[in-house]
């Protein structure tokens, strides 16, 4: 059974009489350990798809089956519980809680799961180790650099060992060098830790590290073939 | 996972320190509000207590018809006690003593402690007084002989002097004559506690009066009250009326009703102002935090958990304010004596006062937090994540 099955997914927004359809009957299947990147022009609906996949938004029609459960039918509270168990969320701007330390920020998703304190400590230590920030555990976000903050954000997203890790332009706010480090880290999550990743990005280079490259345009989702990196670069040039 | 999993409470605590100046101001504001509530409630509790414990159902007061409930302006003939003793069957009599207490009641200035004369409430009594005024208990010294007086527990408060000034052995002066304080008494918080008791003859001489203000009569049985009433009505020539002591103080208490109403109005107004302080702070606390609150929901915290955390934050602040105010109230307000025209009573920061005050404080936090929390939770997560 595939991990995620998106069927006939449509999302429409109506703004002052005008209807926008960023997603028009989209289908997508995600298998365990898949690494997908999603590109597309600004306003094409990338974030919209990601928001539907994580259940923080609801589709106009269609189904999203995760482990066979249609999450579009869950109540808001159930969806929150479902996210806690299944989704790791990497934001564009880390969205760390400023009054909590790196350690405490990473601990947040674990507080939502039935788990002993010792188990939590162990998992946080592993997550900190994975993002190479063990020595910054007690730092507050304001005491960290942008790249370090994003690494804490990644640790928070993976600490609960979610079914799927999603990222919406995880390197969008970072300089090229730092972005490169973050991309390497994301790649390792998939390659070494076997995590299923779904990354929205503008950056063709970032997209090219993914094994499956998706392109969203005019409400349609297209999966590139082997020549994808070039196509992605082309897309980048056309935009520029 | 049916249980609502909450945010760590450190989140709430530390958020309060995010804007220390604002939090500090709100804390000070809420503390002031709660302290004011404490003062007013302590005042009302003290007032109620002083009037409630005064009065004995088996005691009747006989005083002049024209005086309404104002015994100070009453005057009855000096021979009334003897007349009542002789005419009434239902008077309590024990060991050959009639429970009939002739009393002169006056408010005037007396000299205390070489200082300027001070306004005091005086009562001229005979040894029959404690028979009828059953709450009265000697706490110190002995019953006054001629040239001596007895000071009530709160007399110093009524006079506005140091309690030591009315210590046994000291003197007070009335109409140029010195009186030695022979003892002190308490009356379980009753209104007499703020009085100074003289031997009847001494006070009559000092006030240059031969008559009495009232006669307090102890009754033997239930039916006797009617007998006293009947006697007063038949003897129109004496111009007297009779009322149960409890009724008399109930009447007095009803006179204080406007004061009580005013007190509660003050509590409500002050609390209303406090809500705005809380609201202002919590709206401010929520306004710049839209993205953070949305991110928490994206991570998997339920909307209710996030809202509860905001409320927790405000209630925490309100609890701190209540605590500070309660400590201040117990230290500074409790027992402070309030002077009234005819009596004094002590502010009571008792368990009820603490409950009302702290309850108000917590309610302020709650009411101040709920609208901003609801507002914050109305925003869809998707929009919240885009907020700057
Ligand atoms: N709440 C909304 N109400 C109306 N229209 C919306 C809403 N959210 C998104 N849209 C529209 O849907 C389209 C897709 O938006 P989305 O944010 O998914 O784009 P995107 O591909 O993520 O763009 P970007 O690369 O700039 O982040 C846009 O045209 C946007 O204007
Ligand atoms: Mg987007």
XYZ file of C-alpha atoms and ligand atoms in Angstrom:
660
model
C 0.000 0.000 0.000
C 1.359 3.435 -0.872
C 2.013 5.834 1.962
C -0.011 8.669 0.494
C -2.565 8.552 -2.271
C -3.912 11.840 -3.533
C -6.917 11.408 -5.804
C -8.729 14.017 -7.872
C -7.650 16.756 -5.549
C -9.137 20.146 -6.432
C -8.756 23.375 -4.549
C -10.497 26.549 -5.560
C -10.413 30.010 -4.072
C -13.001 32.580 -4.939
C -11.797 36.133 -4.712
C -14.466 38.743 -5.476
C -16.471 36.737 -7.990
C -13.352 35.375 -9.659
C -12.467 31.733 -9.069
C -8.860 30.543 -8.955
C -8.113 26.853 -9.267
C -4.508 26.296 -8.182
C -5.107 22.546 -7.981
C -7.269 20.938 -10.611
C -7.968 17.215 -10.138
C -4.454 16.414 -9.066
C -3.310 12.812 -8.509
C -0.175 11.792 -6.683
C 1.127 8.675 -5.014
C 3.915 8.754 -2.466
C 5.719 5.606 -1.415
C 7.665 5.146 1.808
C 11.181 6.640 1.651
C 10.270 8.745 -1.372
C 11.989 12.099 -1.738
C 9.841 14.502 -3.732
C 10.485 18.064 -4.716
C 7.780 20.374 -5.972
C 8.497 23.363 -8.160
C 6.369 25.792 -10.039
C 5.853 29.477 -10.651
C 4.935 31.708 -7.800
C 1.238 31.475 -7.108
C 0.920 28.122 -8.858
C -0.401 26.392 -5.744
C 2.649 24.672 -4.265
C 1.965 25.832 -0.716
C -1.698 25.064 -1.228
C -0.925 21.428 -2.047
C 1.389 21.149 0.923
C -1.246 22.681 3.229
C -3.791 20.134 2.039
C -1.359 17.263 2.490
C -0.711 18.328 6.089
C -4.376 18.925 6.824
C -4.110 22.579 7.811
C -6.343 23.420 4.849
C -9.253 21.580 3.271
C -9.708 20.725 -0.425
C -12.711 21.717 -2.503
C -12.974 18.100 -3.590
C -10.909 14.958 -3.817
C -9.269 12.576 -1.385
C -5.992 12.360 0.466
C -5.431 8.870 1.770
C -2.608 8.411 4.237
C -2.129 4.805 5.309
C -5.561 4.287 3.809
C -7.268 6.961 5.959
C -8.914 9.858 4.128
C -7.675 12.818 6.112
C -10.021 15.230 4.369
C -12.808 13.683 6.422
C -11.197 14.161 9.821
C -12.397 16.829 12.242
C -10.130 19.749 13.019
C -9.122 18.339 16.405
C -8.541 14.867 14.951
C -6.432 16.421 12.205
C -4.272 18.123 14.818
C -3.748 14.776 16.537
C -3.060 13.176 13.187
C -0.451 15.817 12.336
C 1.252 15.291 15.675
C 1.716 11.610 14.857
C 2.351 11.787 11.119
C 3.710 15.119 9.941
C 7.029 16.811 10.463
C 6.783 20.419 9.351
C 9.811 22.426 8.227
C 8.837 26.045 7.677
C 10.410 28.646 5.443
C 11.269 30.747 8.457
C 11.888 28.098 11.093
C 8.955 29.367 13.276
C 10.753 28.435 16.449
C 9.059 29.546 19.663
C 11.263 32.419 20.854
C 10.685 31.810 24.571
C 11.728 28.181 24.390
C 15.283 26.899 24.071
C 16.417 24.805 21.115
C 15.929 21.724 23.276
C 12.432 22.764 24.357
C 11.440 23.641 20.805
C 12.495 20.222 19.612
C 10.600 18.667 22.500
C 7.255 20.220 21.494
C 6.081 17.523 19.031
C 7.029 14.820 21.508
C 4.759 16.349 24.157
C 1.872 15.438 21.892
C 2.726 11.756 21.886
C 2.437 9.175 24.645
C 6.034 8.937 25.734
C 8.077 8.876 28.923
C 10.388 11.749 29.775
C 13.400 9.468 29.372
C 12.265 8.446 25.909
C 11.817 12.117 25.017
C 15.317 12.949 26.211
C 16.767 10.151 24.135
C 14.939 11.213 20.988
C 15.862 14.879 21.380
C 19.502 13.922 21.830
C 19.369 11.942 18.596
C 17.654 14.790 16.714
C 20.166 17.338 18.023
C 22.962 15.035 16.992
C 21.468 14.664 13.512
C 21.486 18.423 12.955
C 24.838 18.764 14.725
C 23.617 21.187 17.395
C 24.136 19.178 20.561
C 26.195 21.993 22.057
C 23.463 24.571 21.393
C 20.633 22.730 23.144
C 20.172 25.390 25.808
C 20.337 28.348 23.472
C 17.297 30.428 22.731
C 16.457 31.051 19.044
C 17.706 34.639 19.252
C 21.104 33.300 20.292
C 21.362 31.199 17.127
C 22.275 32.083 13.549
C 19.684 31.785 10.778
C 21.134 28.494 9.593
C 21.253 27.099 13.107
C 17.669 28.147 13.672
C 16.609 26.298 10.564
C 18.526 23.231 11.737
C 16.639 23.340 15.031
C 13.471 23.603 12.958
C 14.507 20.474 11.074
C 15.314 18.640 14.296
C 11.843 19.557 15.572
C 10.293 18.229 12.362
C 12.015 14.855 12.520
C 12.161 14.207 16.255
C 8.811 12.433 16.457
C 9.790 10.184 13.556
C 6.828 11.281 11.406
C 5.320 9.417 8.500
C 6.255 12.237 6.165
C 8.388 15.354 6.512
C 7.203 18.368 4.553
C 9.109 21.573 3.894
C 7.890 24.781 2.270
C 10.906 26.556 0.815
C 13.218 25.515 3.650
C 16.132 27.485 2.213
C 14.157 30.492 1.025
C 15.411 32.771 3.774
C 19.038 31.647 3.769
C 22.160 32.701 1.895
C 23.506 30.317 -0.757
C 26.165 28.717 1.441
C 23.873 28.095 4.390
C 21.162 26.898 2.029
C 23.647 24.374 0.651
C 24.297 23.003 4.143
C 20.608 22.743 4.874
C 20.019 20.911 1.588
C 22.746 18.429 2.427
C 21.094 17.871 5.758
C 17.687 17.344 4.162
C 19.212 14.906 1.718
C 20.739 12.941 4.584
C 17.353 12.699 6.291
C 16.178 10.712 3.313
C 19.319 8.831 2.468
C 20.510 7.922 5.971
C 17.416 8.062 8.140
C 15.058 6.803 5.455
C 12.547 9.587 5.924
C 9.846 10.346 3.379
C 10.298 13.931 2.234
C 8.137 16.384 0.367
C 9.938 19.651 -0.342
C 8.482 22.737 -1.999
C 11.170 24.923 -3.497
C 11.978 27.632 -5.984
C 15.533 26.574 -6.226
C 16.292 24.181 -9.165
C 19.417 22.989 -7.393
C 17.398 22.149 -4.320
C 14.847 20.370 -6.480
C 17.495 18.341 -8.247
C 18.586 16.531 -5.091
C 15.160 14.882 -4.951
C 14.622 11.543 -6.624
C 11.150 12.523 -7.793
C 10.668 15.999 -9.175
C 7.201 17.431 -9.483
C 6.162 20.496 -11.387
C 2.932 22.361 -10.732
C 1.540 24.620 -13.416
C -1.933 25.790 -14.299
C -3.439 23.496 -11.735
C -1.749 20.389 -13.126
C 0.900 18.282 -11.477
C 3.572 16.857 -13.788
C 6.318 14.487 -12.727
C 9.550 15.005 -14.661
C 11.432 12.129 -16.186
C 15.157 11.591 -15.980
C 15.895 14.874 -17.719
C 14.255 16.708 -14.894
C 17.226 18.728 -13.603
C 17.558 20.457 -16.969
C 13.838 21.079 -17.237
C 13.907 22.513 -13.739
C 16.741 24.811 -14.687
C 14.825 25.862 -17.759
C 11.841 26.654 -15.654
C 14.060 28.719 -13.392
C 15.431 30.666 -16.355
C 12.032 31.308 -17.841
C 10.909 32.832 -14.581
C 13.941 35.073 -14.356
C -5.179 10.448 21.961
C -8.429 11.783 23.307
C -6.699 13.740 26.030
C -6.046 17.371 25.265
C -2.279 17.726 25.308
C -1.244 21.142 26.502
C 1.703 23.352 25.835
C 4.417 23.297 28.469
C 3.545 25.786 31.178
C 6.994 27.369 30.877
C 5.695 28.714 27.594
C 3.062 30.748 29.437
C 5.419 31.880 32.175
C 8.195 32.979 29.837
C 5.797 34.729 27.509
C 4.991 37.032 30.408
C 8.616 38.079 30.471
C 8.621 38.748 26.752
C 7.431 42.296 27.303
C 8.525 42.870 30.901
C 7.458 46.513 31.032
C 3.945 45.811 29.862
C 3.639 42.775 32.104
C 4.941 44.764 35.075
C 2.458 47.559 34.503
C -0.391 45.113 34.171
C 0.721 43.330 37.312
C 0.755 46.630 39.203
C -2.631 47.582 37.785
C -4.239 44.263 38.622
C -2.679 44.264 42.090
C -4.142 47.704 42.765
C -7.532 46.590 41.544
C -7.545 43.436 43.626
C -6.270 45.329 46.671
C -9.099 47.841 46.297
C -11.547 44.972 46.090
C -10.016 43.561 49.269
C -10.386 46.880 51.077
C -14.005 47.367 50.074
C -15.000 43.782 50.837
C -13.113 43.887 54.154
C -14.969 47.101 54.960
C -18.357 45.598 54.146
C -17.567 42.398 56.036
C -16.435 44.378 59.067
C -19.516 46.580 58.969
C -21.847 43.617 58.668
C -20.088 41.732 61.418
C -20.243 44.636 63.873
C -23.964 45.088 63.403
C -24.818 41.424 63.119
C -23.308 40.338 66.411
C -24.869 43.240 68.272
C -28.271 42.534 69.653
C -29.832 39.927 71.834
C -33.298 38.609 70.949
C -34.341 38.512 74.621
C -33.435 42.148 75.196
C -35.766 45.073 74.572
C -34.832 48.694 74.375
C -37.251 51.247 75.779
C -36.658 54.833 74.608
C -38.545 57.947 73.643
C -41.088 57.975 70.841
C -39.603 60.940 69.001
C -36.154 59.428 68.629
C -36.845 57.052 65.712
C -33.808 54.744 65.624
C -31.569 57.414 66.999
C -31.021 56.555 70.633
C -28.590 59.387 71.069
C -31.433 61.910 70.835
C -33.709 59.925 73.105
C -34.555 61.072 76.639
C -36.609 59.126 79.138
C -37.332 59.997 82.784
C -34.911 58.777 85.440
C -37.672 56.943 87.288
C -38.612 54.813 84.213
C -36.511 51.791 85.305
C -38.308 51.582 88.639
C -41.641 51.990 86.906
C -40.847 49.179 84.438
C -39.676 46.898 87.243
C -42.859 47.482 89.134
C -45.271 47.238 86.208
C -43.951 44.425 84.037
C -44.427 40.775 84.862
C -42.180 39.331 82.167
C -38.916 40.920 83.195
C -36.171 38.462 83.986
C -35.378 38.448 87.703
C -32.623 36.491 89.337
C -31.303 36.482 92.901
C -33.485 39.468 93.659
C -32.039 41.526 90.805
C -34.226 42.826 87.972
C -32.722 42.651 84.506
C -33.314 46.332 83.912
C -30.390 48.450 82.761
C -30.829 52.230 82.798
C -28.410 53.773 80.348
C -27.326 57.210 79.235
C -25.840 57.269 75.791
C -23.857 60.239 74.523
C -21.300 61.238 71.951
C -18.942 63.900 73.205
C -15.306 64.821 73.442
C -13.139 63.363 76.150
C -9.508 64.090 76.939
C -7.044 61.277 76.485
C -3.332 61.246 77.060
C -2.746 65.044 77.287
C -3.800 65.298 73.662
C -6.615 67.377 72.208
C -10.026 66.092 73.346
C -11.366 63.439 71.059
C -14.848 62.451 69.981
C -15.990 59.386 71.897
C -19.134 57.349 72.325
C -19.978 57.107 76.023
C -22.465 54.977 77.883
C -23.463 55.522 81.482
C -24.315 52.162 83.046
C -25.127 50.458 86.314
C -23.977 46.999 87.380
C -27.179 45.713 85.771
C -25.767 46.439 82.304
C -23.824 43.158 81.863
C -26.944 41.196 82.839
C -28.761 42.570 79.832
C -25.781 43.113 77.516
C -24.776 39.494 77.585
C -22.007 39.715 74.960
C -19.993 42.019 77.158
C -17.022 40.341 78.775
C -14.356 41.880 80.953
C -10.987 41.189 79.399
C -8.892 43.071 81.905
C -9.246 44.893 85.231
C -12.547 45.238 87.067
C -15.936 46.886 86.923
C -15.666 50.690 87.389
C -16.430 52.324 90.715
C -17.213 55.984 91.046
C -14.588 58.056 89.192
C -13.573 55.124 87.012
C -14.410 53.997 83.475
C -14.341 50.855 81.351
C -12.862 51.010 77.834
C -14.182 48.861 74.995
C -11.824 46.880 72.803
C -12.229 49.253 69.848
C -12.640 52.471 71.871
C -9.132 53.576 70.986
C -9.967 53.110 67.282
C -13.124 55.182 67.650
C -11.171 57.874 69.474
C -8.353 57.723 66.984
C -5.670 57.266 69.613
C -3.057 54.657 70.374
C -4.476 51.560 72.104
C -1.947 52.027 74.933
C -3.523 55.381 75.742
C -6.525 53.484 77.072
C -4.519 50.997 79.141
C -5.808 50.100 82.570
C -4.582 52.695 85.082
C -4.527 55.591 82.618
C -6.984 58.419 82.912
C -9.463 60.142 80.631
C -11.066 63.505 81.338
C -14.715 64.446 80.938
C -15.958 67.928 81.771
C -12.760 68.727 83.629
C -12.937 65.650 85.810
C -10.416 62.820 85.634
C -11.543 59.199 85.395
C -9.249 56.273 85.938
C -9.541 53.357 83.510
C -10.353 50.399 85.750
C -10.749 47.748 83.076
C -11.392 46.836 79.506
C -14.084 44.787 77.854
C -14.857 43.007 74.645
C -18.269 42.194 73.199
C -17.559 39.727 70.402
C -17.330 42.448 67.771
C -20.610 44.112 68.814
C -21.051 47.841 68.420
C -20.445 48.483 72.166
C -16.822 47.610 71.704
C -16.107 51.117 70.477
C -17.630 52.731 73.578
C -16.314 53.953 76.919
C -18.535 52.980 79.818
C -18.996 55.276 82.817
C -20.908 54.740 86.044
C -24.339 56.154 85.229
C -24.229 58.849 87.923
C -20.799 60.055 86.833
C -21.863 60.413 83.202
C -25.094 62.154 84.169
C -23.073 64.643 86.171
C -20.531 65.078 83.378
C -23.222 65.625 80.755
C -25.344 67.694 83.148
C -28.341 65.460 82.632
C -30.644 63.841 85.147
C -32.577 61.706 82.698
C -31.693 58.565 80.719
C -31.387 57.739 77.028
C -32.946 54.337 77.256
C -33.688 51.401 79.453
C -32.594 47.971 78.295
C -34.795 45.200 79.654
C -34.020 41.493 79.793
C -37.092 39.359 79.115
C -38.036 36.126 80.858
C -40.121 34.600 78.074
C -41.492 34.888 74.595
C -44.748 36.637 75.471
C -42.993 39.342 77.464
C -42.066 41.420 74.402
C -45.746 42.043 73.726
C -46.260 43.013 77.350
C -43.527 45.648 77.144
C -44.946 46.966 73.873
C -48.419 47.168 75.376
C -47.150 49.013 78.454
C -45.387 51.582 76.276
C -48.520 52.189 74.239
C -50.798 52.515 77.293
C -48.546 54.980 79.046
C -48.864 57.676 76.412
C -47.879 60.187 79.076
C -44.343 58.753 79.192
C -43.827 59.122 75.426
C -41.877 55.856 75.132
C -41.586 53.015 72.664
C -40.050 49.565 72.857
C -38.154 47.570 70.265
C -36.249 44.287 70.341
C -32.550 44.962 70.372
C -32.025 42.700 67.340
C -34.640 44.669 65.399
C -32.984 47.894 66.395
C -29.661 46.816 64.934
C -31.363 45.330 61.891
C -32.833 48.788 61.327
C -29.413 50.349 61.735
C -28.015 47.820 59.280
C -30.682 48.767 56.761
C -29.546 52.360 57.190
C -26.149 51.268 55.983
C -27.638 49.645 52.906
C -26.701 52.587 50.639
C -23.151 52.308 51.960
C -23.130 48.623 51.157
C -24.589 49.176 47.705
C -22.019 51.853 47.073
C -19.321 49.443 48.203
C -20.370 46.797 45.732
C -20.694 49.381 42.980
C -17.110 50.403 43.694
C -16.019 46.761 43.529
C -17.730 46.338 40.161
C -16.341 49.563 38.700
C -12.835 48.818 39.844
C -13.091 45.248 38.567
C -14.391 46.567 35.254
C -11.330 48.767 34.947
C -9.224 45.721 35.762
C -10.753 43.753 32.895
C -9.597 46.431 30.494
C -6.076 46.221 31.868
C -6.154 42.458 31.308
C -7.709 42.754 27.861
C -5.221 45.367 26.765
C -2.287 43.220 27.807
C -3.592 40.034 26.298
C -4.554 41.629 22.992
C -1.045 43.031 22.916
C 0.382 39.630 23.768
C -1.497 37.922 20.967
C -1.172 40.510 18.263
C 2.425 39.838 17.201
C 2.216 36.125 17.748
C -0.070 34.988 14.944
C 2.555 32.980 13.130
C 3.868 31.309 16.232
C 0.356 30.265 17.284
C -0.312 28.940 13.783
C 2.986 27.033 13.785
C 2.034 25.365 17.062
C -1.167 24.174 15.443
C 0.723 23.002 12.360
C 2.950 20.932 14.650
C -0.153 19.254 16.030
C -1.334 21.212 19.048
C -5.090 21.471 19.049
C -6.662 24.880 18.755
C -8.124 24.523 22.217
C -4.737 23.713 23.712
C -3.184 26.843 22.214
C -6.107 29.015 23.369
C -5.889 27.494 26.827
C -2.224 28.349 26.955
C -3.056 32.005 26.306
C -5.677 31.964 29.039
C -3.223 30.234 31.335
C -0.780 33.055 30.699
C -3.278 35.723 31.730
C -4.560 33.775 34.706
C -0.992 33.271 35.857
C -0.459 37.009 35.806
C -3.760 37.592 37.588
C -2.881 34.969 40.192
C 0.419 36.698 40.871
C -1.420 40.006 41.260
C -3.987 38.411 43.576
C -1.260 36.891 45.686
C 0.609 40.167 46.058
C -2.645 41.977 46.841
C -3.659 39.311 49.375
C -0.324 39.603 51.165
C -0.645 43.383 51.237
C -4.235 43.109 52.438
C -3.414 40.718 55.270
C -0.410 42.805 56.300
C -1.854 46.302 55.964
C -5.629 46.168 55.753
C -6.700 43.405 58.103
C -7.745 44.703 61.516
C -7.399 48.342 60.528
C -10.105 50.179 62.447
C -12.646 52.309 60.671
C -14.196 55.208 62.581
C -17.845 55.857 62.127
C -19.912 58.588 63.756
C -21.308 56.365 66.475
C -18.961 53.428 66.437
C -15.834 51.873 65.079
C -15.212 48.525 63.527
C -12.272 46.590 62.193
C -11.722 45.769 58.513
C -11.963 42.028 58.130
C -9.693 40.273 55.685
C -11.167 36.877 56.489
C -11.471 33.799 54.314
C -14.568 35.171 52.593
C -12.801 38.443 51.807
C -9.781 36.558 50.461
C -12.028 34.336 48.394
C -13.925 37.247 46.865
C -10.766 39.287 46.246
C -8.706 36.490 44.719
C -11.743 35.222 42.828
C -12.200 38.664 41.324
C -8.507 38.766 40.421
C -8.576 35.406 38.649
C -11.818 36.288 36.921
C -10.205 39.463 35.616
C -7.381 37.417 34.111
C -9.848 34.992 32.600
C -12.146 37.636 31.129
C -9.169 39.578 29.847
C -7.728 36.549 28.062
C -10.729 34.876 26.515
C -11.606 37.470 23.824
C -8.013 37.819 22.551
C -7.571 34.038 22.631
C -10.799 33.526 20.714
C -9.746 36.166 18.225
C -6.361 34.532 17.729
C -7.939 31.120 17.264
C -10.397 32.400 14.672
C -7.535 32.945 12.259
C -7.034 29.937 9.968
C -3.676 28.216 10.410
C -2.782 28.800 6.762
C -3.250 32.543 7.150
C -1.444 32.568 10.461
C 1.613 30.964 8.911
C 1.760 33.772 6.364
C 1.476 36.501 8.984
C 4.544 38.624 9.550
N -6.751 32.190 1.266
C -6.704 32.445 -0.038
N -7.717 33.127 -0.615
C -7.700 33.373 -1.960
N -6.730 32.984 -2.751
C -5.696 32.302 -2.240
C -5.636 31.995 -0.870
N -4.493 31.314 -0.630
C -3.869 31.206 -1.829
N -4.585 31.793 -2.797
C -4.241 31.846 -4.192
O -3.966 30.543 -4.645
C -2.870 30.544 -5.521
C -1.828 29.581 -5.037
O -1.214 30.078 -3.866
P 0.034 29.367 -3.176
O 0.353 30.071 -1.962
O -0.259 27.924 -3.091
O 1.172 29.604 -4.262
P 2.675 29.130 -4.233
O 2.857 28.240 -5.387
O 3.019 28.596 -2.914
O 3.423 30.479 -4.503
P 4.838 30.982 -3.927
O 5.861 30.288 -4.706
O 4.837 32.426 -4.212
O 4.853 30.650 -2.487
C -2.389 31.972 -5.616
O -2.860 32.526 -6.826
C -3.000 32.651 -4.434
O -3.293 33.982 -4.777
Mg 4.245 29.173 -1.291
